[in-house]
């Protein structure tokens, strides 16, 4: 379906920007997880981040993505709308 293709294209573009932006602009100052003393600068770019981000952080990311997916209008009005 066209809507799925558009969504996958947008996710791909966002993933590319998410990989390049920290290299170009730098990373946030401060702590990603104060209790683990894990700073944003300690997280590598790309697939290396998978093992460094705590499990609770991934749960928050997935919960937010699920919220975004489920809260949008699911009607078949216009593709990409």
JSON list of C-alpha atoms in Angstrom, two decimals:
[
{"chain": "A", "resi": 1, "resn": "UNK", "atom": "CA", "xyz": [0.00, 0.00, 0.00]},
{"chain": "A", "resi": 2, "resn": "UNK", "atom": "CA", "xyz": [1.05, 3.52, -0.72]},
{"chain": "A", "resi": 3, "resn": "UNK", "atom": "CA", "xyz": [0.64, 4.70, 2.88]},
{"chain": "A", "resi": 4, "resn": "UNK", "atom": "CA", "xyz": [3.03, 2.01, 4.10]},
{"chain": "A", "resi": 5, "resn": "UNK", "atom": "CA", "xyz": [5.63, 2.93, 1.48]},
{"chain": "A", "resi": 6, "resn": "UNK", "atom": "CA", "xyz": [5.45, 6.60, 2.48]},
{"chain": "A", "resi": 7, "resn": "UNK", "atom": "CA", "xyz": [5.76, 5.74, 6.18]},
{"chain": "A", "resi": 8, "resn": "UNK", "atom": "CA", "xyz": [8.78, 3.48, 5.59]},
{"chain": "A", "resi": 9, "resn": "UNK", "atom": "CA", "xyz": [10.42, 6.18, 3.48]},
{"chain": "A", "resi": 10, "resn": "UNK", "atom": "CA", "xyz": [9.93, 8.72, 6.25]},
{"chain": "A", "resi": 11, "resn": "UNK", "atom": "CA", "xyz": [11.33, 6.34, 8.87]},
{"chain": "A", "resi": 12, "resn": "UNK", "atom": "CA", "xyz": [14.37, 5.70, 6.64]},
{"chain": "A", "resi": 13, "resn": "UNK", "atom": "CA", "xyz": [15.01, 9.42, 6.21]},
{"chain": "A", "resi": 14, "resn": "UNK", "atom": "CA", "xyz": [14.67, 9.99, 9.95]},
{"chain": "A", "resi": 15, "resn": "UNK", "atom": "CA", "xyz": [17.09, 7.13, 10.66]},
{"chain": "A", "resi": 16, "resn": "UNK", "atom": "CA", "xyz": [19.69, 8.64, 8.30]},
{"chain": "A", "resi": 17, "resn": "UNK", "atom": "CA", "xyz": [19.35, 12.03, 9.95]},
{"chain": "A", "resi": 18, "resn": "UNK", "atom": "CA", "xyz": [19.56, 10.44, 13.39]},
{"chain": "A", "resi": 19, "resn": "UNK", "atom": "CA", "xyz": [22.86, 8.86, 12.41]},
{"chain": "A", "resi": 20, "resn": "UNK", "atom": "CA", "xyz": [24.40, 11.95, 10.81]},
{"chain": "A", "resi": 21, "resn": "UNK", "atom": "CA", "xyz": [23.22, 14.74, 13.13]},
{"chain": "A", "resi": 22, "resn": "UNK", "atom": "CA", "xyz": [25.28, 13.80, 16.24]},
{"chain": "A", "resi": 23, "resn": "UNK", "atom": "CA", "xyz": [28.40, 13.58, 14.06]},
{"chain": "A", "resi": 24, "resn": "UNK", "atom": "CA", "xyz": [27.81, 17.06, 12.64]},
{"chain": "A", "resi": 25, "resn": "UNK", "atom": "CA", "xyz": [26.33, 19.01, 15.55]},
{"chain": "A", "resi": 26, "resn": "UNK", "atom": "CA", "xyz": [27.58, 17.08, 18.57]},
{"chain": "A", "resi": 27, "resn": "UNK", "atom": "CA", "xyz": [25.60, 15.41, 21.33]},
{"chain": "A", "resi": 28, "resn": "UNK", "atom": "CA", "xyz": [23.47, 16.71, 24.17]},
{"chain": "A", "resi": 29, "resn": "UNK", "atom": "CA", "xyz": [25.33, 17.72, 27.33]},
{"chain": "A", "resi": 30, "resn": "UNK", "atom": "CA", "xyz": [24.46, 15.94, 30.53]},
{"chain": "A", "resi": 31, "resn": "UNK", "atom": "CA", "xyz": [23.33, 12.48, 31.50]},
{"chain": "A", "resi": 32, "resn": "UNK", "atom": "CA", "xyz": [21.23, 9.96, 29.64]},
{"chain": "A", "resi": 33, "resn": "UNK", "atom": "CA", "xyz": [20.89, 7.98, 32.86]},
{"chain": "A", "resi": 34, "resn": "UNK", "atom": "CA", "xyz": [22.04, 9.76, 36.03]},
{"chain": "A", "resi": 35, "resn": "UNK", "atom": "CA", "xyz": [21.62, 6.64, 38.16]},
{"chain": "A", "resi": 36, "resn": "UNK", "atom": "CA", "xyz": [24.02, 4.70, 35.91]},
{"chain": "A", "resi": 37, "resn": "UNK", "atom": "CA", "xyz": [26.25, 7.77, 35.41]},
{"chain": "A", "resi": 38, "resn": "UNK", "atom": "CA", "xyz": [25.80, 7.33, 31.65]},
{"chain": "A", "resi": 39, "resn": "UNK", "atom": "CA", "xyz": [26.33, 10.51, 29.64]},
{"chain": "A", "resi": 40, "resn": "UNK", "atom": "CA", "xyz": [25.05, 11.21, 26.13]},
{"chain": "A", "resi": 41, "resn": "UNK", "atom": "CA", "xyz": [28.65, 11.50, 24.98]},
{"chain": "A", "resi": 42, "resn": "UNK", "atom": "CA", "xyz": [29.25, 7.87, 26.07]},
{"chain": "A", "resi": 43, "resn": "UNK", "atom": "CA", "xyz": [26.73, 6.55, 23.53]},
{"chain": "A", "resi": 44, "resn": "UNK", "atom": "CA", "xyz": [28.27, 5.73, 20.14]},
{"chain": "A", "resi": 45, "resn": "UNK", "atom": "CA", "xyz": [26.47, 6.37, 16.86]},
{"chain": "A", "resi": 46, "resn": "UNK", "atom": "CA", "xyz": [24.88, 3.62, 14.82]},
{"chain": "A", "resi": 47, "resn": "UNK", "atom": "CA", "xyz": [24.42, 0.03, 15.91]},
{"chain": "A", "resi": 48, "resn": "UNK", "atom": "CA", "xyz": [26.91, 0.44, 18.75]},
{"chain": "A", "resi": 49, "resn": "UNK", "atom": "CA", "xyz": [24.22, 2.33, 20.67]},
{"chain": "A", "resi": 50, "resn": "UNK", "atom": "CA", "xyz": [22.03, -0.78, 20.92]},
{"chain": "A", "resi": 51, "resn": "UNK", "atom": "CA", "xyz": [24.17, -2.29, 23.66]},
{"chain": "A", "resi": 52, "resn": "UNK", "atom": "CA", "xyz": [24.83, 0.98, 25.51]},
{"chain": "A", "resi": 53, "resn": "UNK", "atom": "CA", "xyz": [21.31, 2.38, 26.02]},
{"chain": "A", "resi": 54, "resn": "UNK", "atom": "CA", "xyz": [19.62, 0.87, 29.12]},
{"chain": "A", "resi": 55, "resn": "UNK", "atom": "CA", "xyz": [16.59, -1.41, 28.63]},
{"chain": "A", "resi": 56, "resn": "UNK", "atom": "CA", "xyz": [14.25, 1.10, 30.28]},
{"chain": "A", "resi": 57, "resn": "UNK", "atom": "CA", "xyz": [15.34, 3.68, 27.72]},
{"chain": "A", "resi": 58, "resn": "UNK", "atom": "CA", "xyz": [14.43, 1.34, 24.86]},
{"chain": "A", "resi": 59, "resn": "UNK", "atom": "CA", "xyz": [11.08, 0.66, 26.53]},
{"chain": "A", "resi": 60, "resn": "UNK", "atom": "CA", "xyz": [10.39, 4.41, 26.60]},
{"chain": "A", "resi": 61, "resn": "UNK", "atom": "CA", "xyz": [11.31, 4.74, 22.93]},
{"chain": "A", "resi": 62, "resn": "UNK", "atom": "CA", "xyz": [9.05, 1.85, 21.89]},
{"chain": "A", "resi": 63, "resn": "UNK", "atom": "CA", "xyz": [6.19, 3.11, 24.07]},
{"chain": "A", "resi": 64, "resn": "UNK", "atom": "CA", "xyz": [6.40, 6.55, 22.45]},
{"chain": "A", "resi": 65, "resn": "UNK", "atom": "CA", "xyz": [6.49, 5.05, 18.95]},
{"chain": "A", "resi": 66, "resn": "UNK", "atom": "CA", "xyz": [3.45, 2.91, 19.77]},
{"chain": "A", "resi": 67, "resn": "UNK", "atom": "CA", "xyz": [1.62, 5.98, 21.08]},
{"chain": "A", "resi": 68, "resn": "UNK", "atom": "CA", "xyz": [2.41, 7.89, 17.87]},
{"chain": "A", "resi": 69, "resn": "UNK", "atom": "CA", "xyz": [1.22, 5.00, 15.71]},
{"chain": "A", "resi": 70, "resn": "UNK", "atom": "CA", "xyz": [-1.99, 4.35, 17.62]},
{"chain": "A", "resi": 71, "resn": "UNK", "atom": "CA", "xyz": [-3.02, 7.95, 18.24]},
{"chain": "A", "resi": 72, "resn": "UNK", "atom": "CA", "xyz": [-3.06, 9.05, 14.60]},
{"chain": "A", "resi": 73, "resn": "UNK", "atom": "CA", "xyz": [-6.13, 9.00, 12.41]},
{"chain": "A", "resi": 74, "resn": "UNK", "atom": "CA", "xyz": [-6.32, 5.53, 10.87]},
{"chain": "A", "resi": 75, "resn": "UNK", "atom": "CA", "xyz": [-8.93, 6.42, 8.25]},
{"chain": "A", "resi": 76, "resn": "UNK", "atom": "CA", "xyz": [-8.12, 5.85, 4.60]},
{"chain": "A", "resi": 77, "resn": "UNK", "atom": "CA", "xyz": [-8.43, 9.52, 3.60]},
{"chain": "A", "resi": 78, "resn": "UNK", "atom": "CA", "xyz": [-5.21, 10.40, 1.81]},
{"chain": "A", "resi": 79, "resn": "UNK", "atom": "CA", "xyz": [-1.82, 8.68, 1.66]},
{"chain": "A", "resi": 80, "resn": "UNK", "atom": "CA", "xyz": [0.78, 10.31, 3.84]},
{"chain": "A", "resi": 81, "resn": "UNK", "atom": "CA", "xyz": [-1.74, 12.77, 5.23]}
]
